[in-house]
XYZ file of C-alpha atoms in Angstrom:
46
model
C -18.017 -9.274 26.342
C -19.885 -12.517 25.836
C -18.546 -15.533 23.937
C -19.485 -15.428 20.257
C -20.305 -19.138 20.109
C -22.919 -20.398 22.538
C -23.818 -23.914 21.390
C -27.459 -24.974 21.469
C -28.502 -28.259 19.892
C -32.075 -27.075 19.309
C -31.042 -23.867 17.519
C -28.543 -25.805 15.408
C -31.106 -28.412 14.424
C -33.706 -25.786 13.533
C -31.323 -23.769 11.407
C -29.272 -26.511 9.721
C -31.284 -29.639 10.423
C -32.577 -32.206 7.986
C -36.157 -30.946 8.058
C -35.062 -27.370 7.399
C -32.843 -28.442 4.490
C -35.578 -30.634 3.031
C -38.157 -27.846 3.201
C -36.550 -25.656 0.516
C -35.537 -26.296 -3.068
C -31.966 -25.155 -2.511
C -31.793 -27.144 0.715
C -32.737 -30.321 -1.137
C -29.963 -29.520 -3.631
C -27.484 -29.372 -0.736
C -28.669 -32.760 0.550
C -28.419 -34.263 -2.926
C -24.870 -32.935 -3.321
C -23.863 -34.367 0.040
C -25.396 -37.737 -0.905
C -23.460 -37.688 -4.191
C -20.254 -36.971 -2.318
C -21.018 -39.845 0.034
C -21.076 -37.888 3.292
C -21.463 -39.873 6.481
C -23.937 -37.281 7.809
C -26.173 -35.189 5.591
C -27.118 -32.489 8.079
C -26.952 -31.424 11.719
C -29.902 -33.599 12.669
C -29.973 -37.013 10.982
């Protein structure tokens, strides 16, 4: 059996990165919510 979590920075950035979040309406809502909350980092890549 293979490990279920095989980290890859590229895959992570493409799936949960800033550009991906910013490209959809709901993604922009997520970013806005995280800004409101005052998060240190908004997404996986930024």
